[in-house]
Coordinates of C-alpha atoms and ligand atoms in Angstrom, one line a residue:
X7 CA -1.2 33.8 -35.5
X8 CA -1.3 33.6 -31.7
X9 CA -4.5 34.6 -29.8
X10 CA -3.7 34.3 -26.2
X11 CA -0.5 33.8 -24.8
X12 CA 0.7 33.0 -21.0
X13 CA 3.5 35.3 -20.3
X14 CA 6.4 35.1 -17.8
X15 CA 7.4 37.7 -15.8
X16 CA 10.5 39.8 -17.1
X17 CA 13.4 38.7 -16.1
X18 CA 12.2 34.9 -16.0
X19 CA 15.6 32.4 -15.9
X20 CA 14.7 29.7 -18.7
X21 CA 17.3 26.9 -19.5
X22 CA 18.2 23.1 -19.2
X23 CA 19.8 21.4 -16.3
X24 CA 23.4 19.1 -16.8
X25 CA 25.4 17.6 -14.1
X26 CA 29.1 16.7 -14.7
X27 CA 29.2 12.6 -14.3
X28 CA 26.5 12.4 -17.0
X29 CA 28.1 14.9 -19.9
X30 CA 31.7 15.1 -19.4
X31 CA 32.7 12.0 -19.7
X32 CA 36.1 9.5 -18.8
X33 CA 35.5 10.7 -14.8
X34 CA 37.6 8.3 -13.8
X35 CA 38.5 9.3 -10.1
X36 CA 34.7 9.8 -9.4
X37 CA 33.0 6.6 -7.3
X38 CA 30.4 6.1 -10.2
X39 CA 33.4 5.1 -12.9
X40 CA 34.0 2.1 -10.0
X41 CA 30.5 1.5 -9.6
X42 CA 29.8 1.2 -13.4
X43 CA 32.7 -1.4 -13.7
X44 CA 31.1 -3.8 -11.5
X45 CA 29.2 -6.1 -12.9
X46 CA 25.3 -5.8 -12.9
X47 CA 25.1 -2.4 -11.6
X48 CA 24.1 -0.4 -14.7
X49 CA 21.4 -1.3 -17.1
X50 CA 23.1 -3.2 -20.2
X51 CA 26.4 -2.8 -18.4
X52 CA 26.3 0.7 -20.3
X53 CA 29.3 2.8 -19.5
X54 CA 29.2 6.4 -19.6
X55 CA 32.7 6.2 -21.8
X56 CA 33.0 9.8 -23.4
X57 CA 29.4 10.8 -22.2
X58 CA 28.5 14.2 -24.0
X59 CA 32.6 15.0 -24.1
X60 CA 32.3 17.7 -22.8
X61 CA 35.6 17.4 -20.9
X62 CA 37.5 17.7 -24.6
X63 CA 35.8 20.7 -25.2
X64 CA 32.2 19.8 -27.0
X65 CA 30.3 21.9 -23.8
X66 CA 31.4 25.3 -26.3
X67 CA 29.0 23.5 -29.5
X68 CA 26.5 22.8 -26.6
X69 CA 26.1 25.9 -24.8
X70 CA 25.9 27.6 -28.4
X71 CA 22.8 25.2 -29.1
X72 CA 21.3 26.5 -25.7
X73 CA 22.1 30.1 -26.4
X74 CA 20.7 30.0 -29.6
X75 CA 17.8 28.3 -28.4
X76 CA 17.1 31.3 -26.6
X77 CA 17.8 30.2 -23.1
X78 CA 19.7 32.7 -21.1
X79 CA 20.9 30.5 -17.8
X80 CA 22.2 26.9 -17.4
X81 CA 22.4 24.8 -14.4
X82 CA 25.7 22.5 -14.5
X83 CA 27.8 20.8 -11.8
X84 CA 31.3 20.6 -11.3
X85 CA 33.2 17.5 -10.7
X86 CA 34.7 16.9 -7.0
X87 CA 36.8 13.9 -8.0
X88 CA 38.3 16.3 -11.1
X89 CA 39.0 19.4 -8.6
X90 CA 40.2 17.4 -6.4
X91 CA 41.8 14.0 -7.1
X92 CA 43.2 13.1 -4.3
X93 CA 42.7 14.7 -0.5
X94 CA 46.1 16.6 -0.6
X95 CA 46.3 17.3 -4.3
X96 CA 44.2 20.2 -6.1
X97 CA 44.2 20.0 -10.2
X98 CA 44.4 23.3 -11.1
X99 CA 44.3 23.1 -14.5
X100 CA 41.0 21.1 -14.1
X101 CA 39.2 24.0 -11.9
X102 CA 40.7 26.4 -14.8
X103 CA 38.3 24.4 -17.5
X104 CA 35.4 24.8 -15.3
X105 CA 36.7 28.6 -15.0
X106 CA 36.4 28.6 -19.0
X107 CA 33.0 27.3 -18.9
X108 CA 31.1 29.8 -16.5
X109 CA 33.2 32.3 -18.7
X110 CA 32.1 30.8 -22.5
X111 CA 28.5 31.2 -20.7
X112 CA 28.5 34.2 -19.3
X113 CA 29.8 35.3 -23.2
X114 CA 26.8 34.1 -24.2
X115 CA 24.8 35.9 -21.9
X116 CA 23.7 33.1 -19.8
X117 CA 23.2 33.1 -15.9
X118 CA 25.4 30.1 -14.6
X119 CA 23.6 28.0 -11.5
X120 CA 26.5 25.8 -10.6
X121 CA 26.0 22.3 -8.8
X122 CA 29.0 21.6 -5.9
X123 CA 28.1 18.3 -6.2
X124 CA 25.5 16.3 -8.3
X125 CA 25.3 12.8 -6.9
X126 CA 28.6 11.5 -7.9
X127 CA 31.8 11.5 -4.9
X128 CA 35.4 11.2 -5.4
X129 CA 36.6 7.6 -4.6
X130 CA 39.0 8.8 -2.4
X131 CA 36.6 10.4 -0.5
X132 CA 34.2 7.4 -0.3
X133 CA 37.5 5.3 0.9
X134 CA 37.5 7.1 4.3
X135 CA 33.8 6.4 4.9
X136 CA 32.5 9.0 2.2
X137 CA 29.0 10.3 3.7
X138 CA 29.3 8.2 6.7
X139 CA 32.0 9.9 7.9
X140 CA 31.5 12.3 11.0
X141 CA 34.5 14.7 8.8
X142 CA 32.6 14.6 5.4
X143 CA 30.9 18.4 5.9
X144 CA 34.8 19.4 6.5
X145 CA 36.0 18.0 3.5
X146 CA 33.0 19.3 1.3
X147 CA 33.8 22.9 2.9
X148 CA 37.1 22.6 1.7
X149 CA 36.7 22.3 -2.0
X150 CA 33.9 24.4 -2.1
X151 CA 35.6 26.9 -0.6
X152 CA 38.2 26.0 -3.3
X153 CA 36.0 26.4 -5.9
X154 CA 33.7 29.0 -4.8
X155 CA 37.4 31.1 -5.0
X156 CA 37.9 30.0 -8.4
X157 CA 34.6 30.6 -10.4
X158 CA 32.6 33.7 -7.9
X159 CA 33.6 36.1 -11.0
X160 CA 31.2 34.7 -13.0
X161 CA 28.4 33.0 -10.6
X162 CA 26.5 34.0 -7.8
X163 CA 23.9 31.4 -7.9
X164 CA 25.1 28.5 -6.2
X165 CA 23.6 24.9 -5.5
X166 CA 25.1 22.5 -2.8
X167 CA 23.4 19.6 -3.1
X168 CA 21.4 18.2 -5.9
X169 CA 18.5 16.2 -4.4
X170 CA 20.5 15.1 -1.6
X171 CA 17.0 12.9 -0.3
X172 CA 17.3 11.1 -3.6
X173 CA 21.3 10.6 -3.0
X174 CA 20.8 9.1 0.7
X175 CA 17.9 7.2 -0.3
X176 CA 19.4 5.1 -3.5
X177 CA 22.5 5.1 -1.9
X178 CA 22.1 4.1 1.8
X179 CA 18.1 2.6 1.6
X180 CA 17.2 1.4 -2.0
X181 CA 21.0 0.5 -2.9
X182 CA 20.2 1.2 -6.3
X183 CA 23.6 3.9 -6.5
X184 CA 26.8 3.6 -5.1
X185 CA 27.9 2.2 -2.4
X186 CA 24.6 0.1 -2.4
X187 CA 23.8 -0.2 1.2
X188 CA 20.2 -0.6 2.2
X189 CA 20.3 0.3 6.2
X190 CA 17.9 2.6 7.6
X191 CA 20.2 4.1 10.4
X192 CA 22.9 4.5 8.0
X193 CA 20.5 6.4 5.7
X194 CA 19.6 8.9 8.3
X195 CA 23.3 9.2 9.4
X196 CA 23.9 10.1 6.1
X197 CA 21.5 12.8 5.5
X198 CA 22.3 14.5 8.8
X199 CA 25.9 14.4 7.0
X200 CA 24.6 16.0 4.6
X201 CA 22.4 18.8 6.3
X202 CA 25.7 19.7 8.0
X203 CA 27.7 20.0 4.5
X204 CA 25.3 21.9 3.2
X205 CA 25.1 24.4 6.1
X206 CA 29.0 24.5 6.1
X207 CA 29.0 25.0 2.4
X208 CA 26.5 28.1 2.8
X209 CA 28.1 29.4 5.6
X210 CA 31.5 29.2 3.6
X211 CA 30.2 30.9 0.3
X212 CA 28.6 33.8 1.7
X213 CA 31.6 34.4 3.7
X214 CA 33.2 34.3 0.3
X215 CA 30.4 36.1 -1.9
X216 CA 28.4 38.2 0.0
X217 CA 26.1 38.6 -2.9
X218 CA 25.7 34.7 -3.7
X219 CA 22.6 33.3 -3.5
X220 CA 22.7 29.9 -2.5
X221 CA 20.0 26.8 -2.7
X222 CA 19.5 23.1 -3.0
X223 CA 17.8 21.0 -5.6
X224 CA 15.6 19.4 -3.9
X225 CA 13.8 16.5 -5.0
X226 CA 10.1 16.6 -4.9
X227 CA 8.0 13.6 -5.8
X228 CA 4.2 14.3 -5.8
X229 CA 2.4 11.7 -3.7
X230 CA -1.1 10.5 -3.2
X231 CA -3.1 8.2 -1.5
X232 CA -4.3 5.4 -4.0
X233 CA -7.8 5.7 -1.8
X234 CA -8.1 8.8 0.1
X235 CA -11.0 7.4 1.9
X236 CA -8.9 4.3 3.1
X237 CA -6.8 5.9 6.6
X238 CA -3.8 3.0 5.7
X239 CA -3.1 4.5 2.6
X240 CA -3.3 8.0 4.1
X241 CA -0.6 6.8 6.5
X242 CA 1.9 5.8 4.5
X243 CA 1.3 8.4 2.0
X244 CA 2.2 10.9 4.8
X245 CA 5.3 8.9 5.8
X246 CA 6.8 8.6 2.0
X247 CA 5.8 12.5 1.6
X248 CA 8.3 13.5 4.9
X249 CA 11.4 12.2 2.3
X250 CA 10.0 15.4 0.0
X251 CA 10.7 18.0 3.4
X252 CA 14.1 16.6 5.2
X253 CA 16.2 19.0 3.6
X254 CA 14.3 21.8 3.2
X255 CA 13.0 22.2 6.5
X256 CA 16.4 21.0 8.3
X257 CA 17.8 24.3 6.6
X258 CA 15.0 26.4 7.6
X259 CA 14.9 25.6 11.3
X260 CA 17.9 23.6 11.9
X261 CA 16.3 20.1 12.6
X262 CA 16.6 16.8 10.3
X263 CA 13.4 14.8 10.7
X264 CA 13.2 11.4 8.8
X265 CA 10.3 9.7 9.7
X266 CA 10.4 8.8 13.5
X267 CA 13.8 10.3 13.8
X268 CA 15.3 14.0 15.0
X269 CA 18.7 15.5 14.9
X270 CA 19.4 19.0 15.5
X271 CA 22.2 20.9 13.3
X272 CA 21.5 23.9 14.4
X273 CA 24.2 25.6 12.0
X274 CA 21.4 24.5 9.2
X275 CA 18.9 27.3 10.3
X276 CA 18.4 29.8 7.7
X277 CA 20.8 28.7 4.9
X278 CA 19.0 28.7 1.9
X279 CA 18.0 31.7 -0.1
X280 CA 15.8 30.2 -2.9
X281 CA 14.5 26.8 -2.9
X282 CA 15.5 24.9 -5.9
X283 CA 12.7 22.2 -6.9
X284 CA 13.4 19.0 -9.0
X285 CA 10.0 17.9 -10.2
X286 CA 9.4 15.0 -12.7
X287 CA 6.3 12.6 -11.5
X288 CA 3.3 11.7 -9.3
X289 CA 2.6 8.0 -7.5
X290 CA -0.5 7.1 -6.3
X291 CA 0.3 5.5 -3.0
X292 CA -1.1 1.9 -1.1
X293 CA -0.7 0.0 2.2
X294 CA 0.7 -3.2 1.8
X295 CA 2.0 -5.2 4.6
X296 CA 4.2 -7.6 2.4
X297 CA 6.0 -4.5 1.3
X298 CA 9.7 -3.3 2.6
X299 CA 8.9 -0.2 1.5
X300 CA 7.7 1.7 4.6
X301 CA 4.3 -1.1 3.9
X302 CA 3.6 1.0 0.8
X303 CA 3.5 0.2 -3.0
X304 CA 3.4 2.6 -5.5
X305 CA 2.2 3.0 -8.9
X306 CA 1.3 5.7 -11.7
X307 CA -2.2 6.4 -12.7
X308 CA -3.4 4.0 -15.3
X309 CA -4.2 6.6 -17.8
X310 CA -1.4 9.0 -17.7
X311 CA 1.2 9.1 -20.4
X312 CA 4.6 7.2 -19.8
X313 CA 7.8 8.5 -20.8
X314 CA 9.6 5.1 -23.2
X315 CA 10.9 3.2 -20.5
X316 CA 8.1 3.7 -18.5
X317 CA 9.9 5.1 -15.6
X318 CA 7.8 8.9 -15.9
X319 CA 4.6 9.8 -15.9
X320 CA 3.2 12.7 -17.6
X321 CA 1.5 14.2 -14.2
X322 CA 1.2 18.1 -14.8
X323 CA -0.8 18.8 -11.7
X324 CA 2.1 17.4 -9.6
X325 CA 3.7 20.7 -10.2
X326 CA 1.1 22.8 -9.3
X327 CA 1.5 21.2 -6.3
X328 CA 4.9 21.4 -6.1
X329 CA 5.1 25.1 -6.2
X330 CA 2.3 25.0 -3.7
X331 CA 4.6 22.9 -1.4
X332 CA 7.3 25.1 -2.0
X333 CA 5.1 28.2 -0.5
X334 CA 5.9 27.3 3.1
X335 CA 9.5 27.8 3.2
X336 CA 8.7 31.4 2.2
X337 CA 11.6 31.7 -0.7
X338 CA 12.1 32.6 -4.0
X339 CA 11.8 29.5 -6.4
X340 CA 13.4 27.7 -9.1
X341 CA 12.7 25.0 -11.0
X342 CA 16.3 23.1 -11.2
X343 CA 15.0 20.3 -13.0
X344 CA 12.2 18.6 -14.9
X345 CA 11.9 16.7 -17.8
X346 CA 11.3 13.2 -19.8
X347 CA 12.4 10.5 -20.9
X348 CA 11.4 10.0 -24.7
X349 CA 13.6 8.9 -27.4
X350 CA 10.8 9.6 -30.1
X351 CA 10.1 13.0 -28.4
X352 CA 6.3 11.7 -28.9
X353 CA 5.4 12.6 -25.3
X354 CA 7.8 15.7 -24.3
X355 CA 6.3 18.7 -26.3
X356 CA 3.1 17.7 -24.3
X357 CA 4.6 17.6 -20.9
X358 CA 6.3 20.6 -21.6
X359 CA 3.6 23.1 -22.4
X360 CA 1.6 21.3 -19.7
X361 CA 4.2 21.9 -16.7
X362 CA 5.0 25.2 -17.8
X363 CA 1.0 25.4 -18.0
X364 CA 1.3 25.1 -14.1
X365 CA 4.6 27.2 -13.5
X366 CA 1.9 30.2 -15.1
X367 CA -0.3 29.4 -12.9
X368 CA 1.9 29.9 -9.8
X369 CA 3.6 33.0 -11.1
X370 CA 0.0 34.5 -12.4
X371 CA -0.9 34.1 -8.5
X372 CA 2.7 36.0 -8.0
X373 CA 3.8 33.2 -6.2
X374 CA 7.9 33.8 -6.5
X375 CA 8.6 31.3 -9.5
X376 CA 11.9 32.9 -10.6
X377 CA 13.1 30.3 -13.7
X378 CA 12.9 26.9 -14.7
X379 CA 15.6 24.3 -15.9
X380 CA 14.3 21.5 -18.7
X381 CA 16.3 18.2 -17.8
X382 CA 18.4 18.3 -20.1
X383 CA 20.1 19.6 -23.0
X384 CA 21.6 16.7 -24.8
X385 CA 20.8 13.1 -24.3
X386 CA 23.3 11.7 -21.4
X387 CA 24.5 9.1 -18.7
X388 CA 21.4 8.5 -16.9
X389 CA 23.0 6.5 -13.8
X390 CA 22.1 3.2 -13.0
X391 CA 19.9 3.3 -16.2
X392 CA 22.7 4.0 -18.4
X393 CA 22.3 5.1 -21.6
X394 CA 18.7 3.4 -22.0
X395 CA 16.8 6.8 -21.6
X396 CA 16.8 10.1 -23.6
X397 CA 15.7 13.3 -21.7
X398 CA 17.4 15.6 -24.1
X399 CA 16.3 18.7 -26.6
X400 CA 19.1 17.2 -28.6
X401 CA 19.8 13.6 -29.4
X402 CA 22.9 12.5 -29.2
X403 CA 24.6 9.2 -31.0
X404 CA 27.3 7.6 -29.2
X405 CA 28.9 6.4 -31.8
X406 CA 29.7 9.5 -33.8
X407 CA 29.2 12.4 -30.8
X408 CA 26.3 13.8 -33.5
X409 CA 23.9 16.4 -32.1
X410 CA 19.8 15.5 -33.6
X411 CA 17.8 18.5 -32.9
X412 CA 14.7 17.4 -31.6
X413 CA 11.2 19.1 -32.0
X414 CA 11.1 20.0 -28.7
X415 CA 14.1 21.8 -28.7
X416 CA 12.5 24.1 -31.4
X417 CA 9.6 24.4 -28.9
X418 CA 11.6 25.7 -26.3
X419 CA 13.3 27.7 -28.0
X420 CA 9.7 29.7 -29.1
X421 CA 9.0 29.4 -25.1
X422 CA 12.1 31.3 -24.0
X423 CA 12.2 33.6 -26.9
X424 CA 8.8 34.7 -26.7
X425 CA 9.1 34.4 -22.4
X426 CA 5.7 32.8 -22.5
X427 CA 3.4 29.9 -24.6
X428 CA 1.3 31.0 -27.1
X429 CA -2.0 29.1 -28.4
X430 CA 0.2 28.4 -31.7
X431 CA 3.0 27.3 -30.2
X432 CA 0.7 24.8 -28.2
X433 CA -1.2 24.0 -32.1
X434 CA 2.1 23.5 -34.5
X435 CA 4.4 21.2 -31.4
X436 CA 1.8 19.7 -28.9
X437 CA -2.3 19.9 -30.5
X438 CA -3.7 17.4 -28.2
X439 CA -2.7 19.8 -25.2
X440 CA -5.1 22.5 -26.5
X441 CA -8.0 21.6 -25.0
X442 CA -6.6 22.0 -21.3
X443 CA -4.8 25.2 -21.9
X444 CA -6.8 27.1 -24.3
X445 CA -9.9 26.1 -24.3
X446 CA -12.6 27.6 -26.5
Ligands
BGC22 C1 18.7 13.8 -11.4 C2 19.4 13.8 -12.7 C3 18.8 12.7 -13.6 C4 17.4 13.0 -13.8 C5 16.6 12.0 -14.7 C6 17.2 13.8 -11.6 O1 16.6 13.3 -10.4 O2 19.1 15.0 -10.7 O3 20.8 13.6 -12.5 O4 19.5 12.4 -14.7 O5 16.7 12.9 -12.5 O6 16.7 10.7 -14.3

């Protein structure tokens, strides 16, 4: 029997978070099917092959497994390089599957938040400079518009970018993600690219919709100084932290600001009406000369939990801080994404209850927390680290496209039914957690 229980305001979005590259599977006009061929690109030289298959129809079982779950939104992308394969070609009976998608959830009572484009371009695009290119925001604008046309029946909640600072960053700094560059100036270039798409794209879908409500997931990576006392690490904390405000605060006052550098795109100014947050992990930050990364290293705290692979840690406060962060852009909120990477599911019922601990919080102070998106549903294609992690509720195999329910799927599903976590929940799927959120 529950004693206490932390509840969510009526009317709370809960689901899990997709993106089309990583479920669909066979994208083969999409960059990332020419990136994964190359050789030493993707962890174990995985390919993402038939992914979830969702393109052959298996997003129907899927969304059923959500909606019976109890969610009653899901956040998924659709596929540029599907829409449009080639610049003067649209595939119409590709938009028309995505049309049957937003329709299958909206049958099941679930509030679609599409993604116009989750980290993956078409290559035809990249071909003509991709990013780079002064005409990218022009040719974005053009399919969303396309697409905006298509699926505005069924969704008014509308995501541009997802975690376009991520996207620059790996793509144009790091080189970790297609095309691999690691240049600075061409990283800023980018993201002023960017700001612009995104403002055209707004600009474009409210012409369309005037109800839409349109965001961007942005990626928020909790920082802090390995010794606050220590000015050096202060400094370079504050540097690495400025990635976690580019895009939000370009579209609030119309100026991109990466580190020493300004741009104005004053078309950006006021075009987002809820701020979509992507929060999975905290670093503790330190000078170090040797280091190419702005003189920083970073590392996770040597006692928090780590997801399998070690990439996560289980850093709860992070998203308390998060939300906090989120306050000064003065929008409603959503968390697009946050999850863990745990085949075993030893970890995830644990972070779980513990971020959602913190999303209470916020909403208990009525800051405007309006739903929240678990990454992800079932296992899938996790980029340049293939099929190595598992963030889902689900486990898939690969082999035989078999759905595993695991316990945290359960869990959730008691979250969103009951719109709140109750002291038993926290007992029967994650005990060591009681202590923090119900203490005697
Ligand atoms: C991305 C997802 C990715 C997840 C887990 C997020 O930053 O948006 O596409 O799968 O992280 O790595």
């Amino acid at each position: 029997m529950s004693q206490a229980t932390y509840h969510f305001p009526r009317g709370f979005l809960w689901g899990t978070a997709t993106a089309a590259y990583q479920v669909e599977g066979n994208n083969i006009n999409s960059n990332w099917y020419a990136w994964e061929q190359k050789p030493g690109k993707i962890i174990n030289s995985d390919k993402a092959g038939l992914a979830c298959d969702w393109w052959n129809g298996r997003w129907r079982e899927d969304f059923r497994r959500a909606a019976e779950g109890a969610q009653n939104a899901h956040r998924m992308s659709v596929e540029w390089s599907r829409i449009q394969p080639a610049p003067d070609r649209w595939d119409e009976e590709a938009l028309n599957r995505y049309v049957e998608m937003v329709r299958g959830l909206a049958e099941l009572n679930m509030t679609p938040l599409i993604t116009l484009h989750h980290y993956s371009d078409p290559q035809w695009f990249v071909d003509i400079g991709g990013w780079e290119n002064e005409m990218a925001a022009g040719y974005f604008e053009k399919y969303v518009r396309k697409v905006v046309y298509a699926l505005k029946d069924y969704v008014n909640l509308w995501c541009t970018l997802n975690e376009p600072n991520g996207y620059a960053a790996q793509g144009f700094v790091v080189g970790a993600f297609p095309p691999g560059k690691k240049d600075f100036n061409l990283g800023f270039k980018v993201m002023v690219n960017l700001v612009r798409a995104h403002a055209a794209a707004y600009h474009a879908i409210h012409q369309l919709q005037s109800e839409a409500r349109v965001g961007i997931a942005n990626y928020y990576r909790s920082l802090q100084p390995a010794k606050p006392w220590f000015p050096l690490d202060g400094l370079v904390t504050y540097l690495l932290r400025t990635l976690n405000n580019i895009f939000p605060s370009a579209s609030k006052d119309g100026v991109v600001r990466f580190i020493t550098r300004h741009m104005r795109v004053p078309e950006a100014k006021g075009t987002q009406d809820f701020l979509g947050i992507d929060y999975y992990t905290r670093d503790y930050v330190s000078f170090n000369l040797m280091s190419s990364e702005l003189f920083s290293r970073r590392f996770y705290r040597p006692e928090a939990e780590r997801s399998t692979t070690g990439f996560l840690a289980n850093e709860p406060a992070g998203m308390y801080e998060a939300l906090k962060w989120g306050l000064n852009y003065n929008l409603p909120i959503i968390i697009t994404e946050n999850g863990f990477d745990d085949a075993e599911d030893r970890v995830r019922p644990r972070y779980m209850v513990e971020h959602l601990h913190q999303v209470w919080r916020a909403v208990n102070f009525n800051w405007p927390v309006k739903g929240y998106f678990h990454w992800t549903l079932v296992d899938n294609f996790e980029w340049e680290r293939g099929w190595s992690q598992r963030f889902g509720l689900w486990e898939l195999d690969l082999d035989t496209q078999a759905r595993h329910k695991r316990p945290s799927a359960d869990l959730y599903a008691e979250i969103c039914r009951e719109n709140g976590i109750s002291d038993d929940m926290v007992r029967r799927y994650a005990p060591t957690a009681i202590p923090a959120l119900f203490p005697e």
